[in-house]
PDB file of C-alpha atoms in Angstrom:
ATOM      1  CA  THR A 151      73.871 129.644 135.737  1.00 59.00           C
ATOM      2  CA  GLN A 152      70.393 128.411 134.955  1.00 70.00           C
ATOM      3  CA  LEU A 153      69.576 128.380 131.250  1.00 86.00           C
ATOM      4  CA  LEU A 154      65.877 128.624 132.048  1.00 93.00           C
ATOM      5  CA  GLU A 155      64.885 130.835 134.962  1.00 94.00           C
ATOM      6  CA  GLN A 156      61.593 130.013 136.637  1.00 96.00           C
ATOM      7  CA  SER A 157      59.657 132.287 138.959  1.00 96.00           C
ATOM      8  CA  PRO A 158      58.411 132.210 141.568  1.00 97.00           C
ATOM      9  CA  GLN A 159      60.327 129.388 143.211  1.00 95.00           C
ATOM     10  CA  PHE A 160      57.492 128.680 145.613  1.00 96.00           C
ATOM     11  CA  LEU A 161      53.818 129.588 145.589  1.00 97.00           C
ATOM     12  CA  SER A 162      51.215 128.882 148.256  1.00 97.00           C
ATOM     13  CA  ILE A 163      47.648 129.912 147.475  1.00 97.00           C
ATOM     14  CA  GLN A 164      44.068 129.201 148.483  1.00 97.00           C
ATOM     15  CA  GLU A 165      41.770 127.013 146.466  1.00 98.00           C
ATOM     16  CA  GLY A 166      39.952 129.036 143.806  1.00 98.00           C
ATOM     17  CA  GLU A 167      42.704 131.611 143.262  1.00 98.00           C
ATOM     18  CA  ASN A 168      44.442 132.203 139.944  1.00 98.00           C
ATOM     19  CA  LEU A 169      48.202 132.061 139.455  1.00 98.00           C
ATOM     20  CA  THR A 170      50.885 132.490 136.823  1.00 98.00           C
ATOM     21  CA  VAL A 171      54.293 130.841 136.676  1.00 98.00           C
ATOM     22  CA  TYR A 172      57.021 132.213 134.445  1.00 98.00           C
ATOM     23  CA  CYS A 173      59.923 130.678 132.535  1.00 97.00           C
ATOM     24  CA  ASN A 174      62.523 133.009 131.033  1.00 96.00           C
ATOM     25  CA  SER A 175      65.765 132.729 129.111  1.00 94.00           C
ATOM     26  CA  SER A 176      68.204 134.933 127.246  1.00 92.00           C
ATOM     27  CA  SER A 177      68.354 132.294 124.502  1.00 92.00           C
ATOM     28  CA  VAL A 178      65.947 131.392 121.735  1.00 93.00           C
ATOM     29  CA  PHE A 179      64.314 127.999 122.158  1.00 93.00           C
ATOM     30  CA  SER A 180      62.971 125.891 119.321  1.00 90.00           C
ATOM     31  CA  SER A 181      60.403 124.458 121.692  1.00 90.00           C
ATOM     32  CA  LEU A 182      59.387 124.810 125.309  1.00 94.00           C
ATOM     33  CA  GLN A 183      57.580 122.298 127.435  1.00 96.00           C
ATOM     34  CA  TRP A 184      55.870 122.270 130.798  1.00 97.00           C
ATOM     35  CA  TYR A 185      55.916 119.284 133.117  1.00 97.00           C
ATOM     36  CA  ARG A 186      54.252 118.544 136.433  1.00 97.00           C
ATOM     37  CA  GLN A 187      55.900 116.318 139.001  1.00 95.00           C
ATOM     38  CA  GLU A 188      54.615 114.777 142.195  1.00 93.00           C
ATOM     39  CA  PRO A 189      56.957 113.666 145.009  1.00 88.00           C
ATOM     40  CA  GLY A 190      58.791 110.431 144.306  1.00 88.00           C
ATOM     41  CA  GLU A 191      57.684 110.236 140.688  1.00 92.00           C
ATOM     42  CA  GLY A 192      59.037 111.289 137.322  1.00 93.00           C
ATOM     43  CA  PRO A 193      57.815 114.504 135.655  1.00 95.00           C
ATOM     44  CA  VAL A 194      54.819 114.191 133.365  1.00 95.00           C
ATOM     45  CA  LEU A 195      54.540 116.252 130.193  1.00 95.00           C
ATOM     46  CA  LEU A 196      51.676 118.778 130.170  1.00 97.00           C
ATOM     47  CA  VAL A 197      52.226 120.663 126.929  1.00 95.00           C
ATOM     48  CA  THR A 198      54.719 121.601 124.224  1.00 94.00           C
ATOM     49  CA  VAL A 199      54.782 125.000 122.505  1.00 94.00           C
ATOM     50  CA  VAL A 200      56.813 125.523 119.368  1.00 92.00           C
ATOM     51  CA  THR A 201      55.587 128.700 117.643  1.00 93.00           C
ATOM     52  CA  GLY A 202      56.310 132.216 118.913  1.00 94.00           C
ATOM     53  CA  GLY A 203      53.136 133.729 120.380  1.00 96.00           C
ATOM     54  CA  GLU A 204      51.441 130.336 120.596  1.00 96.00           C
ATOM     55  CA  VAL A 205      48.769 129.858 123.256  1.00 97.00           C
ATOM     56  CA  LYS A 206      47.537 126.421 124.329  1.00 97.00           C
ATOM     57  CA  LYS A 207      44.801 125.574 126.783  1.00 97.00           C
ATOM     58  CA  LEU A 208      44.448 122.415 128.819  1.00 94.00           C
ATOM     59  CA  LYS A 209      41.266 122.680 130.889  1.00 95.00           C
ATOM     60  CA  ARG A 210      42.101 125.326 133.536  1.00 97.00           C
ATOM     61  CA  LEU A 211      45.718 125.651 132.408  1.00 97.00           C
ATOM     62  CA  THR A 212      46.812 128.171 129.777  1.00 98.00           C
ATOM     63  CA  PHE A 213      50.301 128.068 128.317  1.00 97.00           C
ATOM     64  CA  GLN A 214      51.895 130.818 126.278  1.00 97.00           C
ATOM     65  CA  PHE A 215      55.143 130.954 124.302  1.00 96.00           C
ATOM     66  CA  GLY A 216      56.683 134.399 123.929  1.00 96.00           C
ATOM     67  CA  ASP A 217      56.838 136.021 120.515  1.00 95.00           C
ATOM     68  CA  ALA A 218      60.641 135.861 120.533  1.00 95.00           C
ATOM     69  CA  ARG A 219      60.591 132.244 121.794  1.00 95.00           C
ATOM     70  CA  LYS A 220      62.671 133.163 124.828  1.00 95.00           C
ATOM     71  CA  ASP A 221      60.007 132.854 127.496  1.00 96.00           C
ATOM     72  CA  SER A 222      56.839 131.054 128.449  1.00 97.00           C
ATOM     73  CA  SER A 223      54.122 131.282 131.055  1.00 97.00           C
ATOM     74  CA  LEU A 224      51.691 128.898 132.694  1.00 98.00           C
ATOM     75  CA  HIS A 225      48.440 130.333 134.047  1.00 98.00           C
ATOM     76  CA  ILE A 226      46.115 128.283 136.237  1.00 98.00           C
ATOM     77  CA  THR A 227      42.555 129.467 136.758  1.00 98.00           C
ATOM     78  CA  ALA A 228      40.637 128.572 139.914  1.00 98.00           C
ATOM     79  CA  ALA A 229      43.403 126.431 141.375  1.00 98.00           C
ATOM     80  CA  GLN A 230      42.463 123.213 143.126  1.00 97.00           C
ATOM     81  CA  PRO A 231      44.361 121.149 145.729  1.00 96.00           C
ATOM     82  CA  GLY A 232      44.982 118.550 143.024  1.00 95.00           C
ATOM     83  CA  ASP A 233      47.105 121.121 141.184  1.00 97.00           C
ATOM     84  CA  THR A 234      49.695 120.937 143.959  1.00 97.00           C
ATOM     85  CA  GLY A 235      53.084 119.831 142.676  1.00 96.00           C
ATOM     86  CA  LEU A 236      56.359 120.897 141.121  1.00 96.00           C
ATOM     87  CA  TYR A 237      55.994 122.633 137.758  1.00 97.00           C
ATOM     88  CA  LEU A 238      59.003 122.481 135.486  1.00 96.00           C
ATOM     89  CA  CYS A 239      59.661 124.205 132.218  1.00 96.00           C
ATOM     90  CA  ALA A 240      62.101 122.659 129.773  1.00 95.00           C
ATOM     91  CA  GLY A 241      63.294 123.426 126.309  1.00 92.00           C
ATOM     92  CA  THR A 242      65.587 122.704 123.439  1.00 89.00           C
ATOM     93  CA  SER A 243      67.831 125.293 121.868  1.00 88.00           C
ATOM     94  CA  MET A 244      70.378 125.120 119.067  1.00 85.00           C
ATOM     95  CA  GLU A 245      72.609 127.101 121.392  1.00 84.00           C
ATOM     96  CA  TYR A 246      72.712 124.091 123.742  1.00 80.00           C
ATOM     97  CA  GLY A 247      72.972 121.344 121.153  1.00 79.00           C
ATOM     98  CA  ASN A 248      69.233 120.631 121.176  1.00 76.00           C
ATOM     99  CA  LYS A 249      69.505 118.768 124.459  1.00 85.00           C
ATOM    100  CA  LEU A 250      66.510 119.035 126.742  1.00 88.00           C
ATOM    101  CA  VAL A 251      67.347 121.389 129.630  1.00 90.00           C
ATOM    102  CA  PHE A 252      65.150 122.164 132.613  1.00 92.00           C
ATOM    103  CA  GLY A 253      64.405 125.132 134.801  1.00 94.00           C
ATOM    104  CA  ALA A 254      64.703 124.885 138.596  1.00 93.00           C
ATOM    105  CA  GLY A 255      60.945 124.513 138.985  1.00 95.00           C
ATOM    106  CA  THR A 256      58.099 126.184 140.841  1.00 96.00           C
ATOM    107  CA  ILE A 257      56.651 124.413 143.857  1.00 96.00           C
ATOM    108  CA  LEU A 258      52.898 125.065 143.968  1.00 97.00           C
ATOM    109  CA  ARG A 259      50.800 124.366 147.023  1.00 97.00           C
ATOM    110  CA  VAL A 260      47.055 124.865 146.830  1.00 97.00           C
ATOM    111  CA  LYS A 261      45.325 124.900 150.210  1.00 97.00           C
ATOM    112  CA  SER A 262      41.689 123.913 150.622  1.00 94.00           C
TER     113      SER A 262
ATOM    114  CA  SER B 136      52.680 102.383 123.026  1.00 82.00           C
ATOM    115  CA  GLN B 137      56.022 103.371 124.444  1.00 84.00           C
ATOM    116  CA  THR B 138      57.061 102.594 127.985  1.00 91.00           C
ATOM    117  CA  ILE B 139      60.164 103.255 130.007  1.00 95.00           C
ATOM    118  CA  HIS B 140      61.356 101.135 132.893  1.00 94.00           C
ATOM    119  CA  GLN B 141      63.861 102.245 135.478  1.00 95.00           C
ATOM    120  CA  TRP B 142      65.109 100.248 138.434  1.00 91.00           C
ATOM    121  CA  PRO B 143      65.576  99.934 141.280  1.00 93.00           C
ATOM    122  CA  ALA B 144      63.138 102.427 142.802  1.00 93.00           C
ATOM    123  CA  THR B 145      65.203 102.919 145.935  1.00 95.00           C
ATOM    124  CA  LEU B 146      68.773 102.060 146.777  1.00 96.00           C
ATOM    125  CA  VAL B 147      70.935 102.483 149.861  1.00 97.00           C
ATOM    126  CA  GLN B 148      74.631 102.002 149.218  1.00 97.00           C
ATOM    127  CA  PRO B 149      77.756 102.497 151.367  1.00 98.00           C
ATOM    128  CA  VAL B 150      80.397 105.019 150.410  1.00 97.00           C
ATOM    129  CA  GLY B 151      82.962 103.453 148.097  1.00 97.00           C
ATOM    130  CA  SER B 152      80.636 100.808 146.702  1.00 97.00           C
ATOM    131  CA  PRO B 153      79.835 100.503 142.978  1.00 97.00           C
ATOM    132  CA  LEU B 154      76.578 101.574 141.348  1.00 96.00           C
ATOM    133  CA  SER B 155      74.566 100.358 138.405  1.00 96.00           C
ATOM    134  CA  LEU B 156      71.171 101.827 137.523  1.00 96.00           C
ATOM    135  CA  GLU B 157      69.400 100.481 134.471  1.00 95.00           C
ATOM    136  CA  CYS B 158      66.825 102.009 132.180  1.00 97.00           C
ATOM    137  CA  THR B 159      65.087 100.359 129.232  1.00 97.00           C
ATOM    138  CA  VAL B 160      62.613 101.704 126.713  1.00 96.00           C
ATOM    139  CA  GLU B 161      59.990  99.700 124.844  1.00 95.00           C
ATOM    140  CA  GLY B 162      57.860 100.516 121.833  1.00 93.00           C
ATOM    141  CA  THR B 163      60.244 102.848 120.018  1.00 92.00           C
ATOM    142  CA  SER B 164      63.563 102.651 118.226  1.00 92.00           C
ATOM    143  CA  ASN B 165      66.614 104.904 118.136  1.00 94.00           C
ATOM    144  CA  PRO B 166      65.428 107.166 120.960  1.00 94.00           C
ATOM    145  CA  ASN B 167      67.437 109.940 122.574  1.00 93.00           C
ATOM    146  CA  LEU B 168      68.159 108.839 126.138  1.00 95.00           C
ATOM    147  CA  TYR B 169      68.886 110.983 129.173  1.00 95.00           C
ATOM    148  CA  TRP B 170      70.022 110.631 132.766  1.00 96.00           C
ATOM    149  CA  TYR B 171      69.072 113.480 135.094  1.00 95.00           C
ATOM    150  CA  ARG B 172      69.674 114.056 138.786  1.00 95.00           C
ATOM    151  CA  GLN B 173      67.238 116.044 140.888  1.00 93.00           C
ATOM    152  CA  ALA B 174      67.819 117.715 144.231  1.00 84.00           C
ATOM    153  CA  ALA B 175      64.852 117.639 146.606  1.00 79.00           C
ATOM    154  CA  GLY B 176      61.917 119.554 145.103  1.00 74.00           C
ATOM    155  CA  ARG B 177      64.041 121.284 142.502  1.00 80.00           C
ATOM    156  CA  GLY B 178      64.916 121.181 138.825  1.00 86.00           C
ATOM    157  CA  LEU B 179      66.647 118.482 136.849  1.00 91.00           C
ATOM    158  CA  GLN B 180      70.359 118.536 136.166  1.00 91.00           C
ATOM    159  CA  LEU B 181      71.299 116.800 132.927  1.00 91.00           C
ATOM    160  CA  LEU B 182      74.057 114.257 133.584  1.00 94.00           C
ATOM    161  CA  PHE B 183      74.309 112.247 130.360  1.00 94.00           C
ATOM    162  CA  TYR B 184      72.733 112.367 126.944  1.00 92.00           C
ATOM    163  CA  SER B 185      72.833 109.739 124.204  1.00 94.00           C
ATOM    164  CA  VAL B 186      71.646 109.924 120.608  1.00 93.00           C
ATOM    165  CA  GLY B 187      72.611 106.355 119.718  1.00 94.00           C
ATOM    166  CA  ILE B 188      74.409 103.161 120.722  1.00 95.00           C
ATOM    167  CA  GLY B 189      77.801 103.929 122.199  1.00 91.00           C
ATOM    168  CA  GLN B 190      77.288 107.687 121.819  1.00 93.00           C
ATOM    169  CA  ILE B 191      77.365 109.343 125.227  1.00 94.00           C
ATOM    170  CA  SER B 192      77.663 113.028 126.021  1.00 91.00           C
ATOM    171  CA  SER B 193      78.695 113.890 129.579  1.00 89.00           C
ATOM    172  CA  GLU B 194      77.306 117.199 130.728  1.00 85.00           C
ATOM    173  CA  VAL B 195      79.029 117.738 134.055  1.00 80.00           C
ATOM    174  CA  PRO B 196      82.278 116.471 135.594  1.00 71.00           C
ATOM    175  CA  GLN B 197      81.416 113.878 138.164  1.00 78.00           C
ATOM    176  CA  ASN B 198      81.956 110.513 139.731  1.00 88.00           C
ATOM    177  CA  LEU B 199      79.477 108.819 137.387  1.00 94.00           C
ATOM    178  CA  SER B 200      79.573 107.289 133.917  1.00 95.00           C
ATOM    179  CA  ALA B 201      76.948 106.112 131.466  1.00 96.00           C
ATOM    180  CA  SER B 202      76.795 103.458 128.784  1.00 96.00           C
ATOM    181  CA  ARG B 203      74.369 102.507 126.042  1.00 97.00           C
ATOM    182  CA  PRO B 204      75.129  98.902 125.105  1.00 95.00           C
ATOM    183  CA  GLN B 205      71.870  98.461 123.193  1.00 95.00           C
ATOM    184  CA  ASP B 206      69.568 100.842 121.350  1.00 96.00           C
ATOM    185  CA  ARG B 207      66.984 100.994 124.130  1.00 96.00           C
ATOM    186  CA  GLN B 208      69.148 100.407 127.183  1.00 97.00           C
ATOM    187  CA  PHE B 209      70.881 103.123 129.176  1.00 97.00           C
ATOM    188  CA  ILE B 210      72.995 102.392 132.238  1.00 97.00           C
ATOM    189  CA  LEU B 211      74.298 104.778 134.887  1.00 96.00           C
ATOM    190  CA  SER B 212      77.352 103.557 136.785  1.00 96.00           C
ATOM    191  CA  SER B 213      79.940 104.448 139.349  1.00 96.00           C
ATOM    192  CA  LYS B 214      83.015 102.534 140.505  1.00 95.00           C
ATOM    193  CA  LYS B 215      83.073 104.160 143.953  1.00 96.00           C
ATOM    194  CA  LEU B 216      80.132 106.105 145.318  1.00 96.00           C
ATOM    195  CA  LEU B 217      80.541 109.336 147.250  1.00 95.00           C
ATOM    196  CA  LEU B 218      78.148 110.813 149.800  1.00 94.00           C
ATOM    197  CA  SER B 219      77.470 113.629 147.328  1.00 92.00           C
ATOM    198  CA  ASP B 220      76.114 111.111 144.801  1.00 93.00           C
ATOM    199  CA  SER B 221      72.937 110.777 146.861  1.00 93.00           C
ATOM    200  CA  GLY B 222      69.859 112.043 145.051  1.00 94.00           C
ATOM    201  CA  PHE B 223      66.910 111.235 142.853  1.00 96.00           C
ATOM    202  CA  TYR B 224      67.994 109.893 139.465  1.00 97.00           C
ATOM    203  CA  LEU B 225      65.674 110.014 136.491  1.00 97.00           C
ATOM    204  CA  CYS B 226      65.987 108.318 133.125  1.00 97.00           C
ATOM    205  CA  ALA B 227      64.074 109.722 130.160  1.00 96.00           C
ATOM    206  CA  TRP B 228      63.658 109.162 126.444  1.00 95.00           C
ATOM    207  CA  SER B 229      62.610 111.394 123.588  1.00 92.00           C
ATOM    208  CA  GLY B 230      62.168 111.076 119.860  1.00 89.00           C
ATOM    209  CA  LYS B 231      64.446 112.666 117.306  1.00 85.00           C
ATOM    210  CA  GLU B 232      61.925 114.970 115.659  1.00 79.00           C
ATOM    211  CA  ARG B 233      59.875 116.118 118.637  1.00 71.00           C
ATOM    212  CA  ILE B 234      62.009 116.386 121.730  1.00 77.00           C
ATOM    213  CA  GLU B 235      59.481 115.786 124.488  1.00 89.00           C
ATOM    214  CA  ALA B 236      60.775 113.723 127.373  1.00 93.00           C
ATOM    215  CA  PHE B 237      59.049 110.742 128.906  1.00 95.00           C
ATOM    216  CA  PHE B 238      60.388 109.756 132.272  1.00 96.00           C
ATOM    217  CA  GLY B 239      60.846 106.621 134.282  1.00 94.00           C
ATOM    218  CA  GLN B 240      59.691 106.467 137.881  1.00 94.00           C
ATOM    219  CA  GLY B 241      63.095 107.462 139.208  1.00 95.00           C
ATOM    220  CA  THR B 242      65.606 105.923 141.629  1.00 96.00           C
ATOM    221  CA  ARG B 243      66.114 107.357 145.091  1.00 96.00           C
ATOM    222  CA  LEU B 244      69.806 106.734 145.861  1.00 96.00           C
ATOM    223  CA  THR B 245      71.102 107.224 149.386  1.00 96.00           C
ATOM    224  CA  VAL B 246      74.818 106.852 149.953  1.00 96.00           C
ATOM    225  CA  VAL B 247      75.657 106.208 153.600  1.00 97.00           C
TER     226      VAL B 247
END
């Protein structure tokens, strides 16, 4: 079973559209992170959220950590082809020995 | 600044042959070190986790082993590769206080 469930698994949209990707768990996480990965490369950290209810913005990307620290979302406004990639959420939880565990990822394709 | 080096980038090995993938970190001390395996376009499966020299936690039963002979060196090994060992292997490091992972470029292993 996946400790972090990501949805949707795959998303194909037109340039300029908005989208939201979700990351959910039944466990409480001390921190959650979002990474973006391009084919053949390692994931690159986008953001870390640590406080329940926290919202962080990175240009057109908005990240939110749920109040109960069990879920997170990534919202992209006016998507561009350069946003194409695999988006991964990851987190650490005392329940899992504070090891960094990853969701299965959301593959985003933005068409021009 | 911290850097992580992982090599080789690609590897083609016959079934039954041994494996050694190396990862080194520069610019930090006493990092947490990780080996992950990734199926095509999907999430990362944690294979091994190390909090210090000689301290290795194995996350899943498998044909692989890991060693940490020095503080900033992490090695992934196998005595006899199986076809099912093919995949994209990623090494990562994180600090102790703030567990955000920084990844190497990955190794594409194909067992033939």
